[in-house]
Short mmCIF file of C-alpha atoms (C1' of nucleotides) in Angstrom, two decimals:
data_model
loop_
_atom_site.label_atom_id
_atom_site.label_comp_id
_atom_site.label_asym_id
_atom_site.label_seq_id
_atom_site.Cartn_x
_atom_site.Cartn_y
_atom_site.Cartn_z
CA MET A 26 -11.77 -30.60 -32.77
CA VAL A 27 -12.91 -32.02 -29.53
CA GLU A 28 -16.51 -31.32 -28.64
CA GLN A 29 -15.77 -28.71 -26.07
CA LYS A 30 -19.12 -28.32 -24.49
CA LEU A 31 -18.05 -27.09 -21.04
CA LYS A 32 -21.13 -28.88 -19.90
CA THR A 33 -22.76 -28.10 -16.65
CA LYS A 34 -23.58 -30.88 -14.22
CA ASN A 35 -26.45 -33.08 -15.20
CA ARG A 36 -28.94 -31.39 -12.98
CA SER A 37 -32.36 -30.61 -14.30
CA PRO A 38 -33.67 -27.10 -14.23
CA GLY A 39 -36.00 -26.01 -11.53
CA ARG A 40 -35.75 -25.97 -7.82
CA PRO A 41 -33.41 -28.68 -6.55
CA SER A 42 -34.65 -31.45 -4.33
CA ARG A 43 -33.52 -31.13 -0.76
CA THR A 44 -34.09 -34.81 -0.11
CA GLY A 45 -30.62 -35.93 -1.18
CA ALA A 46 -28.27 -37.22 1.49
CA PHE A 47 -26.00 -34.23 0.91
CA GLY A 48 -26.56 -30.85 -0.57
CA ASN A 49 -27.64 -27.87 1.39
CA VAL A 50 -29.34 -25.23 -0.70
CA SER A 51 -26.45 -22.80 -0.77
CA ASP A 52 -23.83 -25.36 -1.70
CA LEU A 53 -23.82 -24.06 -5.20
CA ARG A 54 -23.46 -20.50 -4.11
CA ASP A 55 -20.36 -21.41 -2.15
CA SER A 56 -19.02 -23.45 -4.98
CA ILE A 57 -19.32 -20.46 -7.24
CA LEU A 58 -17.44 -18.29 -4.79
CA ASP A 59 -14.70 -20.87 -4.40
CA HIS A 60 -14.09 -21.21 -8.07
CA ALA A 61 -14.38 -17.51 -8.69
CA GLU A 62 -11.68 -16.99 -6.12
CA LEU A 63 -9.39 -19.33 -7.96
CA ALA A 64 -10.17 -17.76 -11.30
CA PHE A 65 -9.68 -14.19 -10.18
CA ALA A 66 -6.41 -15.12 -8.56
CA GLU A 67 -5.08 -16.80 -11.65
CA ALA A 68 -6.27 -14.40 -14.28
CA GLY A 69 -7.24 -11.17 -12.58
CA PHE A 70 -10.56 -9.48 -12.80
CA GLU A 71 -10.63 -8.92 -16.54
CA GLY A 72 -8.98 -12.19 -17.34
CA ALA A 73 -11.35 -14.35 -15.36
CA ASN A 74 -14.25 -15.68 -17.28
CA LEU A 75 -17.74 -16.35 -16.03
CA ARG A 76 -18.43 -19.27 -18.28
CA GLU A 77 -15.42 -21.12 -16.98
CA ILE A 78 -16.16 -20.29 -13.38
CA ALA A 79 -19.67 -21.58 -13.82
CA SER A 80 -18.49 -24.70 -15.54
CA LEU A 81 -15.91 -25.55 -12.91
CA ALA A 82 -18.36 -24.83 -10.15
CA GLY A 83 -20.76 -27.18 -11.90
CA VAL A 84 -23.51 -24.66 -12.38
CA ASN A 85 -25.15 -22.73 -15.12
CA GLN A 86 -23.71 -19.35 -15.87
CA ALA A 87 -26.98 -17.60 -15.19
CA LEU A 88 -26.88 -18.81 -11.64
CA ILE A 89 -23.97 -16.52 -10.98
CA ARG A 90 -26.08 -13.63 -12.03
CA TYR A 91 -28.94 -14.89 -9.96
CA TYR A 92 -26.88 -14.99 -6.80
CA PHE A 93 -24.42 -12.18 -7.25
CA GLY A 94 -25.45 -9.86 -10.04
CA SER A 95 -22.62 -8.64 -12.21
CA LYS A 96 -19.07 -9.90 -12.48
CA ALA A 97 -17.89 -6.99 -10.39
CA ASP A 98 -20.37 -7.88 -7.68
CA LEU A 99 -19.09 -11.42 -7.67
CA PHE A 100 -15.58 -10.19 -7.26
CA ASP A 101 -16.53 -7.99 -4.35
CA GLU A 102 -18.34 -10.77 -2.62
CA CYS A 103 -15.34 -13.05 -3.02
CA PHE A 104 -13.17 -10.44 -1.53
CA ARG A 105 -15.39 -9.59 1.36
CA ARG A 106 -15.86 -13.16 2.38
CA ARG A 107 -12.26 -13.84 3.24
CA GLY A 108 -11.18 -10.27 3.75
CA GLY A 109 -13.65 -9.91 6.55
CA LEU A 110 -12.36 -13.08 8.12
CA LEU A 111 -8.82 -11.78 7.96
CA ALA A 112 -9.63 -8.44 9.47
CA GLY A 113 -11.47 -10.26 12.22
CA HIS A 114 -8.50 -12.46 13.04
CA ARG A 115 -6.29 -9.43 13.23
CA HIS A 116 -8.59 -7.74 15.66
CA VAL A 117 -8.72 -10.81 17.84
CA ASN A 118 -4.96 -11.22 17.84
CA LEU A 119 -4.48 -7.64 18.85
CA ASP A 120 -7.04 -7.92 21.61
CA ARG A 121 -5.25 -10.92 23.01
CA LEU A 122 -1.88 -9.26 22.93
CA LEU A 123 -3.12 -6.18 24.70
CA GLU A 124 -4.85 -8.32 27.28
CA ILE A 125 -1.63 -10.02 28.22
CA SER A 126 0.49 -6.90 28.46
CA GLU A 127 0.22 -3.15 28.15
CA ASN A 128 3.38 -3.03 26.13
CA PRO A 129 3.83 -5.96 23.78
CA SER A 130 7.00 -6.11 21.73
CA VAL A 131 7.11 -4.74 18.21
CA GLU A 132 7.79 -8.25 17.01
CA ASP A 133 4.67 -9.56 18.69
CA LEU A 134 2.57 -6.86 17.10
CA VAL A 135 3.95 -7.45 13.66
CA TYR A 136 3.53 -11.15 14.04
CA ALA A 137 -0.04 -10.77 15.23
CA TYR A 138 -0.78 -8.74 12.14
CA LEU A 139 0.90 -11.03 9.65
CA LYS A 140 0.07 -14.45 10.96
CA PRO A 141 -3.58 -14.64 9.93
CA GLN A 142 -2.90 -14.12 6.26
CA TRP A 143 0.13 -16.33 6.42
CA ASP A 144 -2.02 -19.12 7.79
CA MET A 145 -4.68 -18.48 5.24
CA LYS A 146 -2.22 -18.85 2.44
CA TYR A 147 -1.11 -22.25 3.60
CA SER A 148 -4.45 -23.50 4.75
CA SER A 149 -5.75 -24.45 1.31
CA PRO A 150 -5.45 -23.73 -2.40
CA ASN A 151 -8.29 -21.29 -2.04
CA GLY A 152 -6.53 -19.53 0.77
CA ALA A 153 -3.50 -19.10 -1.45
CA ALA A 154 -5.74 -17.90 -4.24
CA PHE A 155 -7.14 -15.23 -2.01
CA VAL A 156 -3.68 -13.96 -1.24
CA ALA A 157 -2.93 -13.69 -4.91
CA MET A 158 -6.23 -11.95 -5.51
CA GLN A 159 -5.40 -9.44 -2.87
CA ALA A 160 -1.96 -8.76 -4.22
CA ARG A 161 -3.52 -8.03 -7.56
CA LEU A 162 -6.12 -5.79 -6.05
CA HIS A 163 -3.43 -3.72 -4.45
CA ALA A 164 -1.78 -3.19 -7.79
CA GLU A 165 -4.95 -1.95 -9.41
CA PRO A 166 -5.40 1.77 -9.63
CA GLU A 167 -9.15 1.78 -9.97
CA GLU A 168 -11.16 3.74 -7.51
CA HIS A 169 -13.28 0.73 -6.86
CA ALA A 170 -10.39 -1.43 -5.73
CA LEU A 171 -9.37 1.27 -3.34
CA ARG A 172 -12.79 1.53 -1.78
CA LEU A 173 -12.92 -2.20 -1.22
CA ARG A 174 -9.61 -2.26 0.53
CA ARG A 175 -10.56 0.63 2.71
CA GLU A 176 -13.87 -0.84 3.61
CA ILE A 177 -12.37 -4.09 4.73
CA TYR A 178 -8.98 -3.34 6.18
CA ASP A 179 -8.68 0.24 7.31
CA ALA A 180 -10.10 -0.18 10.77
CA SER A 181 -7.76 -2.95 11.82
CA VAL A 182 -4.72 -1.31 10.29
CA LYS A 183 -5.41 1.83 12.23
CA ARG A 184 -5.62 -0.07 15.46
CA TYR A 185 -2.22 -1.61 14.84
CA ILE A 186 -0.79 1.78 14.06
CA SER A 187 -2.02 3.07 17.39
CA ALA A 188 -0.64 0.10 19.25
CA LEU A 189 2.73 0.43 17.56
CA SER A 190 2.73 4.08 18.33
CA GLN A 191 2.36 3.35 22.00
CA VAL A 192 5.21 0.90 22.18
CA LEU A 193 7.43 3.15 20.07
CA PRO A 194 7.03 6.55 21.65
CA GLN A 195 10.27 7.79 20.10
CA VAL A 196 8.77 7.52 16.63
CA PRO A 197 6.13 10.07 15.64
CA LYS A 198 2.80 8.57 14.75
CA ASP A 199 2.72 9.76 11.17
CA ILE A 200 6.02 8.06 10.57
CA ILE A 201 4.64 4.88 12.03
CA SER A 202 1.76 5.16 9.61
CA VAL A 203 4.04 5.42 6.66
CA ARG A 204 6.12 2.54 7.89
CA MET A 205 3.01 0.48 8.28
CA ALA A 206 2.38 1.00 4.60
CA PHE A 207 5.89 -0.24 3.84
CA LEU A 208 5.14 -3.25 5.97
CA VAL A 209 2.01 -4.10 4.09
CA GLY A 210 3.86 -3.82 0.81
CA ALA A 211 6.67 -6.06 1.88
CA TYR A 212 4.54 -8.79 3.30
CA LEU A 213 1.97 -8.88 0.53
CA PHE A 214 4.65 -9.02 -2.06
CA MET A 215 6.51 -11.70 -0.25
CA LEU A 216 3.52 -13.81 0.44
CA ASN A 217 2.45 -13.71 -3.16
CA ASP A 218 5.89 -14.13 -4.54
CA LEU A 219 7.31 -16.66 -2.20
CA GLY A 220 7.86 -19.34 -4.75
CA ARG A 221 10.04 -17.04 -6.74
CA ILE A 222 12.27 -15.57 -4.13
CA GLY A 223 14.43 -18.52 -4.93
CA ASP A 224 15.48 -16.77 -8.11
CA LEU A 225 17.53 -14.30 -6.18
CA THR A 226 19.07 -16.67 -3.74
CA GLU A 227 20.78 -19.02 -6.12
CA GLY A 228 19.36 -22.05 -4.47
CA HIS A 229 20.21 -21.21 -0.90
CA LEU A 230 16.58 -20.64 -0.19
CA THR A 231 15.70 -24.27 0.23
CA SER A 232 17.29 -24.11 3.65
CA PHE A 233 14.43 -21.90 4.82
CA GLY A 234 11.25 -23.45 6.02
CA LYS A 235 7.98 -21.62 5.72
CA ASP A 236 7.90 -20.63 9.35
CA GLU A 237 11.46 -19.51 9.32
CA MET A 238 10.63 -17.25 6.42
CA LEU A 239 7.87 -15.62 8.40
CA ASP A 240 10.29 -15.10 11.26
CA GLN A 241 12.74 -13.48 8.92
CA LEU A 242 10.09 -11.12 7.70
CA VAL A 243 9.01 -10.20 11.19
CA ARG A 244 12.57 -9.48 12.21
CA PHE A 245 13.14 -7.33 9.16
CA LEU A 246 9.98 -5.33 9.58
CA ALA A 247 10.37 -4.87 13.31
CA ALA A 248 13.84 -3.49 12.80
CA GLY A 249 12.49 -1.10 10.19
CA LEU A 250 9.72 0.08 12.46
CA ARG A 251 12.18 0.70 15.26
CA ALA A 252 14.58 2.70 13.17
CA PRO A 253 15.31 6.08 14.70
CA ALA A 254 13.19 8.71 13.06
CA MET B 11 -25.98 8.42 -29.83
CA VAL B 12 -22.84 10.32 -30.54
CA GLU B 13 -20.99 9.31 -33.66
CA GLN B 14 -18.23 7.49 -31.87
CA LYS B 15 -15.89 6.87 -34.71
CA LEU B 16 -12.60 6.67 -32.78
CA LYS B 17 -11.16 8.02 -35.98
CA THR B 18 -7.54 7.68 -36.79
CA LYS B 19 -5.54 10.73 -37.80
CA ASN B 20 -6.14 12.01 -41.27
CA ARG B 21 -3.04 10.50 -42.77
CA SER B 22 -3.12 8.82 -46.12
CA PRO B 23 -2.06 5.25 -46.44
CA GLY B 24 1.29 4.39 -47.87
CA ARG B 25 4.84 5.10 -46.95
CA PRO B 26 5.09 8.41 -45.09
CA SER B 27 7.17 11.26 -46.42
CA ARG B 28 10.37 11.85 -44.53
CA THR B 29 10.58 15.36 -45.94
CA GLY B 30 8.45 17.01 -43.29
CA ALA B 31 10.14 19.37 -40.86
CA PHE B 32 9.46 16.93 -38.06
CA GLY B 33 8.65 13.28 -38.07
CA ASN B 34 11.19 10.58 -38.08
CA VAL B 35 9.94 7.30 -39.47
CA SER B 36 9.50 5.61 -36.12
CA ASP B 37 7.52 8.42 -34.53
CA LEU B 38 4.41 6.35 -34.80
CA ARG B 39 6.07 3.32 -33.36
CA ASP B 40 7.03 5.32 -30.30
CA SER B 41 3.63 6.86 -30.03
CA ILE B 42 2.13 3.40 -29.94
CA LEU B 43 4.47 2.35 -27.18
CA ASP B 44 3.72 5.47 -25.16
CA HIS B 45 0.01 4.99 -25.31
CA ALA B 46 0.24 1.28 -24.75
CA GLU B 47 2.19 1.99 -21.60
CA LEU B 48 -0.55 4.22 -20.31
CA ALA B 49 -3.25 1.75 -21.23
CA PHE B 50 -1.55 -1.25 -19.67
CA ALA B 51 -0.93 0.71 -16.51
CA GLU B 52 -4.51 1.79 -16.19
CA ALA B 53 -6.27 -1.37 -17.17
CA GLY B 54 -3.78 -4.19 -16.97
CA PHE B 55 -2.90 -6.54 -19.77
CA GLU B 56 -6.32 -8.01 -20.30
CA GLY B 57 -8.13 -4.79 -19.71
CA ALA B 58 -6.16 -2.75 -22.18
CA ASN B 59 -7.61 -2.56 -25.61
CA LEU B 60 -5.77 -2.34 -28.90
CA ARG B 61 -8.37 -0.27 -30.67
CA GLU B 62 -8.16 2.40 -28.07
CA ILE B 63 -4.40 2.37 -27.95
CA ALA B 64 -4.30 2.76 -31.70
CA SER B 65 -6.83 5.51 -31.66
CA LEU B 66 -5.06 7.50 -28.96
CA ALA B 67 -1.74 7.01 -30.65
CA GLY B 68 -3.33 8.28 -33.82
CA VAL B 69 -2.64 5.21 -35.91
CA ASN B 70 -4.53 2.39 -37.45
CA GLN B 71 -4.88 -0.70 -35.35
CA ALA B 72 -3.16 -2.86 -37.90
CA LEU B 73 -0.03 -0.81 -37.50
CA ILE B 74 0.41 -2.19 -34.03
CA ARG B 75 0.46 -5.63 -35.49
CA TYR B 76 2.83 -4.54 -38.18
CA TYR B 77 5.36 -3.24 -35.70
CA PHE B 78 4.93 -5.48 -32.72
CA GLY B 79 2.96 -8.57 -33.58
CA SER B 80 0.52 -9.68 -30.93
CA LYS B 81 -0.80 -7.82 -27.93
CA ALA B 82 1.53 -9.81 -25.70
CA ASP B 83 4.48 -8.83 -27.83
CA LEU B 84 3.50 -5.20 -27.52
CA PHE B 85 3.36 -5.53 -23.77
CA ASP B 86 6.78 -7.09 -23.62
CA GLU B 87 8.28 -4.41 -25.76
CA CYS B 88 6.76 -1.73 -23.56
CA PHE B 89 8.22 -3.36 -20.58
CA ARG B 90 11.66 -3.90 -21.99
CA ARG B 91 11.99 -0.35 -23.16
CA ARG B 92 11.86 1.24 -19.76
CA GLY B 93 12.83 -1.77 -17.73
CA GLY B 94 16.13 -1.91 -19.55
CA LEU B 95 16.69 1.73 -18.83
CA LEU B 96 16.01 1.19 -15.16
CA ALA B 97 18.32 -1.75 -14.83
CA GLY B 98 20.95 0.30 -16.59
CA HIS B 99 20.65 3.18 -14.18
CA ARG B 100 20.96 0.84 -11.28
CA HIS B 101 24.14 -0.63 -12.64
CA VAL B 102 25.60 2.80 -13.19
CA ASN B 103 24.68 3.95 -9.71
CA LEU B 104 26.30 0.93 -8.16
CA ASP B 105 29.42 1.36 -10.23
CA ARG B 106 29.74 4.94 -9.04
CA LEU B 107 29.26 4.03 -5.41
CA LEU B 108 31.87 1.31 -5.53
CA GLU B 109 34.25 3.62 -7.29
CA ILE B 110 34.10 6.13 -4.49
CA SER B 111 34.52 3.68 -1.67
CA GLU B 112 35.04 0.01 -1.03
CA ASN B 113 32.44 0.02 1.68
CA PRO B 114 29.52 2.30 0.99
CA SER B 115 26.82 2.58 3.62
CA VAL B 116 23.74 0.41 3.50
CA GLU B 117 21.72 3.58 3.06
CA ASP B 118 23.73 4.57 0.04
CA LEU B 119 23.24 1.20 -1.55
CA VAL B 120 19.52 1.17 -0.95
CA TYR B 121 19.22 4.69 -2.22
CA ALA B 122 21.19 3.88 -5.33
CA TYR B 123 18.84 1.03 -6.03
CA LEU B 124 15.61 2.91 -5.43
CA LYS B 125 16.34 6.31 -6.86
CA PRO B 126 16.13 5.47 -10.58
CA GLN B 127 12.60 4.19 -10.40
CA TRP B 128 11.64 6.95 -8.04
CA ASP B 129 12.84 9.50 -10.55
CA MET B 130 11.15 7.70 -13.37
CA LYS B 131 7.85 7.85 -11.58
CA TYR B 132 8.00 11.60 -11.17
CA SER B 133 9.60 12.38 -14.49
CA SER B 134 6.42 12.13 -16.55
CA PRO B 135 2.97 10.58 -16.73
CA ASN B 136 4.45 7.79 -18.76
CA GLY B 137 7.08 7.19 -16.15
CA ALA B 138 4.38 6.86 -13.54
CA ALA B 139 2.47 4.55 -15.84
CA PHE B 140 5.45 2.30 -16.12
CA VAL B 141 5.69 2.01 -12.37
CA ALA B 142 2.06 0.99 -12.21
CA MET B 143 2.59 -1.50 -15.01
CA GLN B 144 5.44 -3.03 -13.15
CA ALA B 145 3.53 -3.29 -9.92
CA ARG B 146 0.85 -5.16 -11.78
CA LEU B 147 3.34 -7.43 -13.44
CA HIS B 148 4.69 -8.43 -10.08
CA ALA B 149 1.26 -9.42 -8.92
CA GLU B 150 0.67 -11.66 -11.89
CA PRO B 151 1.31 -15.33 -11.42
CA GLU B 152 1.80 -16.19 -15.06
CA GLU B 153 4.98 -17.85 -16.06
CA HIS B 154 5.45 -15.28 -18.74
CA ALA B 155 5.46 -12.36 -16.33
CA LEU B 156 8.06 -14.10 -14.27
CA ARG B 157 10.35 -14.66 -17.22
CA LEU B 158 10.15 -11.02 -18.19
CA ARG B 159 11.06 -9.84 -14.74
CA ARG B 160 13.95 -12.22 -14.55
CA GLU B 161 15.24 -11.29 -17.93
CA ILE B 162 15.31 -7.62 -17.15
CA TYR B 163 16.08 -7.27 -13.48
CA ASP B 164 17.84 -10.29 -12.09
CA ALA B 165 21.35 -9.33 -12.99
CA SER B 166 21.29 -5.96 -11.29
CA VAL B 167 19.50 -7.26 -8.23
CA LYS B 168 22.15 -9.89 -7.78
CA ARG B 169 24.88 -7.31 -7.92
CA TYR B 170 23.21 -5.33 -5.17
CA ILE B 171 22.85 -8.43 -3.08
CA SER B 172 26.56 -9.06 -3.37
CA ALA B 173 27.43 -5.50 -2.49
CA LEU B 174 25.15 -5.54 0.52
CA SER B 175 26.62 -8.81 1.55
CA GLN B 176 30.04 -7.26 1.64
CA VAL B 177 29.09 -4.31 3.78
CA LEU B 178 27.05 -6.52 6.09
CA PRO B 179 29.36 -9.41 6.82
CA GLN B 180 27.42 -10.30 9.98
CA VAL B 181 24.38 -11.24 7.89
CA PRO B 182 24.54 -14.45 5.86
CA LYS B 183 24.11 -13.93 2.15
CA ASP B 184 20.98 -15.98 1.79
CA ILE B 185 19.32 -13.85 4.40
CA ILE B 186 20.37 -10.74 2.53
CA SER B 187 18.76 -12.23 -0.54
CA VAL B 188 15.50 -12.74 1.22
CA ARG B 189 15.61 -9.28 2.67
CA MET B 190 16.25 -7.86 -0.75
CA ALA B 191 12.97 -9.42 -1.83
CA PHE B 192 11.25 -7.71 1.09
CA LEU B 193 12.81 -4.48 -0.03
CA VAL B 194 11.53 -4.81 -3.55
CA GLY B 195 8.07 -5.52 -2.25
CA ALA B 196 8.00 -2.54 0.04
CA TYR B 197 9.25 -0.05 -2.45
CA LEU B 198 7.16 -1.22 -5.38
CA PHE B 199 4.06 -1.18 -3.31
CA MET B 200 4.81 2.19 -1.89
CA LEU B 201 5.68 3.74 -5.18
CA ASN B 202 2.52 2.53 -6.76
CA ASP B 203 0.37 3.25 -3.80
CA LEU B 204 1.75 6.53 -2.70
CA GLY B 205 -1.36 8.57 -3.27
CA ARG B 206 -3.26 6.34 -0.92
CA ILE B 207 -0.94 6.08 1.99
CA GLY B 208 -2.79 9.13 3.17
CA ASP B 209 -5.69 6.90 4.09
CA LEU B 210 -3.81 5.44 6.96
CA THR B 211 -2.29 8.59 8.28
CA GLU B 212 -5.42 10.54 8.95
CA GLY B 213 -4.20 13.56 7.13
CA HIS B 214 -0.78 13.84 8.72
CA LEU B 215 0.80 12.72 5.50
CA THR B 216 0.60 16.05 3.80
CA SER B 217 3.55 17.11 5.89
CA PHE B 218 5.76 14.75 3.92
CA GLY B 219 7.29 15.87 0.71
CA LYS B 220 8.13 13.39 -2.00
CA ASP B 221 11.81 13.36 -1.23
CA GLU B 222 11.22 13.02 2.45
CA MET B 223 9.13 9.98 1.75
CA LEU B 224 11.95 8.37 -0.14
CA ASP B 225 14.26 9.12 2.76
CA GLN B 226 11.82 7.50 5.12
CA LEU B 227 11.72 4.40 3.00
CA VAL B 228 15.49 4.20 2.77
CA ARG B 229 15.83 4.52 6.52
CA PHE B 230 13.23 1.83 7.10
CA LEU B 231 14.75 -0.61 4.66
CA ALA B 232 18.31 -0.03 5.76
CA ALA B 233 17.35 -0.74 9.33
CA GLY B 234 15.65 -3.93 8.22
CA LEU B 235 18.68 -5.04 6.25
CA ARG B 236 20.93 -4.41 9.21
CA ALA B 237 18.80 -6.34 11.65
CA PRO B 238 20.81 -9.01 13.47
CA ALA B 239 20.23 -12.36 11.83
"C1'" DA C 14 10.83 4.67 -66.17
"C1'" DT C 15 9.90 0.90 -63.56
"C1'" DG C 16 9.51 -2.50 -60.45
"C1'" DT C 17 10.25 -3.53 -55.35
"C1'" DT C 18 9.85 -2.74 -50.70
"C1'" DA C 19 8.15 -0.25 -46.52
"C1'" DA C 20 4.64 1.95 -43.99
"C1'" DT C 21 0.09 2.85 -43.50
"C1'" DT C 22 -5.08 2.66 -43.70
"C1'" DA C 23 -9.69 0.36 -44.49
"C1'" DT C 24 -12.26 -3.57 -43.97
"C1'" DT C 25 -13.53 -8.14 -42.64
"C1'" DC C 26 -13.48 -12.36 -39.60
"C1'" DA C 27 -14.08 -15.24 -35.90
"C1'" DT C 28 -14.42 -15.71 -31.24
"C1'" DT C 29 -15.19 -14.57 -26.69
"C1'" DT C 30 -17.77 -12.62 -23.30
"C1'" DG C 31 -20.95 -10.55 -20.02
"C1'" DA C 32 -25.59 -10.01 -19.82
"C1'" DA C 33 -30.44 -11.03 -20.45
"C1'" DT C 34 -34.53 -13.79 -21.04
"C1'" DA C 35 -37.32 -17.80 -21.10
"C1'" DA C 36 -38.33 -22.31 -19.45
"C1'" DT C 37 -38.78 -25.68 -15.71
"C1'" DA C 38 -39.11 -28.12 -11.47
"C1'" DA C 39 -39.62 -28.41 -6.31
"C1'" DC C 40 -41.71 -26.76 -2.54
"C1'" DA C 41 -44.78 -23.89 0.48
"C1'" DA C 42 -49.08 -21.70 1.60
"C1'" DG C 43 -53.78 -20.89 1.34
"C1'" DC D 17 -55.26 -28.56 -5.76
"C1'" DT D 18 -54.09 -24.13 -7.28
"C1'" DT D 19 -51.02 -20.52 -7.01
"C1'" DG D 20 -46.85 -18.20 -6.10
"C1'" DT D 21 -41.96 -18.25 -5.02
"C1'" DT D 22 -37.26 -19.97 -5.27
"C1'" DA D 23 -33.44 -22.15 -7.44
"C1'" DT D 24 -31.84 -23.83 -11.45
"C1'" DT D 25 -30.89 -24.73 -16.55
"C1'" DA D 26 -31.14 -23.71 -21.66
"C1'" DT D 27 -30.96 -20.37 -25.01
"C1'" DT D 28 -30.33 -15.94 -27.08
"C1'" DC D 29 -28.34 -11.14 -27.58
"C1'" DA D 30 -25.36 -7.71 -28.50
"C1'" DA D 31 -21.12 -5.84 -28.02
"C1'" DA D 32 -16.20 -5.95 -27.80
"C1'" DT D 33 -12.01 -7.50 -29.25
"C1'" DG D 34 -7.72 -9.50 -31.19
"C1'" DA D 35 -6.33 -10.98 -35.45
"C1'" DA D 36 -6.02 -11.12 -40.36
"C1'" DT D 37 -6.19 -9.54 -45.05
"C1'" DA D 38 -6.52 -6.45 -48.74
"C1'" DA D 39 -5.72 -2.02 -50.60
"C1'" DT D 40 -2.99 2.08 -51.15
"C1'" DT D 41 0.75 5.03 -51.59
"C1'" DA D 42 5.33 6.85 -51.15
"C1'" DA D 43 10.31 6.15 -51.19
"C1'" DC D 44 14.01 3.88 -53.22
"C1'" DA D 45 17.04 1.13 -56.03
"C1'" DT D 46 18.17 -0.23 -60.73
#
DNA sequence: ATGTTAATTATTCATTTGAATAATAACAAG
DNA sequence: CTTGTTATTATTCAAATGAATAATTAACAT
């Protein structure tokens, strides 16, 4: 049996010195969030474990409580941090599109919506973790998960629905809404599952680059949105 | 404090009598599976709890072990039971379609693929639970989850890809494969999320009946599949 | 009759886990 | 300099939980 101590860093208790060359006060707070993100993505809410998060983040477990409160609170904070960013990017992208032209193409709108999360996924391991976290959240039936999603995403989704509705006057708005839900399902699934799509393609997949895959998705979804009602 | 005993049924230990008017030997086994299905759907693998499953199924916890082994084994068995059924239905549906005509419509193919799970969802609370379970499984990154999915679904999915490829000769097969993944994402998400699509539609949704929703999805996906490559 | 096997419960075990509390050090303010 | 506040660790608590074992009883074969 190896002495599995899961030791925390060799910092002494008490308020940390700010004199060090590095080390802003809230470094540890961020570190906790980063590692929590990874843990929740890998193991889900129940499966993630505070001791391990603390250990990997190099802090004492009680510090999590100090900063965030309960495990659920930590999860929420994780989610809000990046989720807010995402929603923001989507708003900005839409603003830009509408600035350029009154009637952007369906493809442009879909792309503007998808690109931010796509980029996030490939920007860093933590970005990818967030995508996985989100996919899991969408599969969870709990009331709480639902509220979180609403809080963070609803506003921007509704704006895209309106914009799509304007460029697709043949399609009634409530049908656009439903199709937007299909869109979210397809892209979340794909983004989270990308590594495995290969299973179905018998090896042909390697010919697709990442960006090409996004293009494929946009084309598929745009065609679906345009379908005659 | 309420006496929370989570008592098991008042059955005596020992081999059960087969003489009763009802009660085949494996009644209890099935009851365990049914309640496990519900529990896994609601709480996920980690969140589900064997004591509670046993209690609700009206059996002793050790009986779960006796029949299934570990918690993970129980999960797998749950999944295989209905997953196998589903895959079977899909095969049958495809066979029928191809019997009628060499070149069925894309809509028919998509419908044939989606309908079995759609029906399962609305056939019973347990059917709905299975759908939720499956949505969760797809969001889980574990190697094990992946193997399960492959084992149960890959064969039928590949058949549908081939069939689609034949009726859509303009679209290269590897693109069909990718689009099929989009399809799975959209429909799984929608099926699991149906109750909440209302959030995005500002109340208009109530005008859709269940069947109409399925039609909408089929139309959307068929259009996506047909999109020029 | 009798011993064997199958199905079932009762009980115990060991570990994990989230939460809580107590201790401690740096810094700021009066 | 004393006192209070903030950030951090060490330690403890209590509950939950999956697994394991032991006990019991009925059916069945010989």
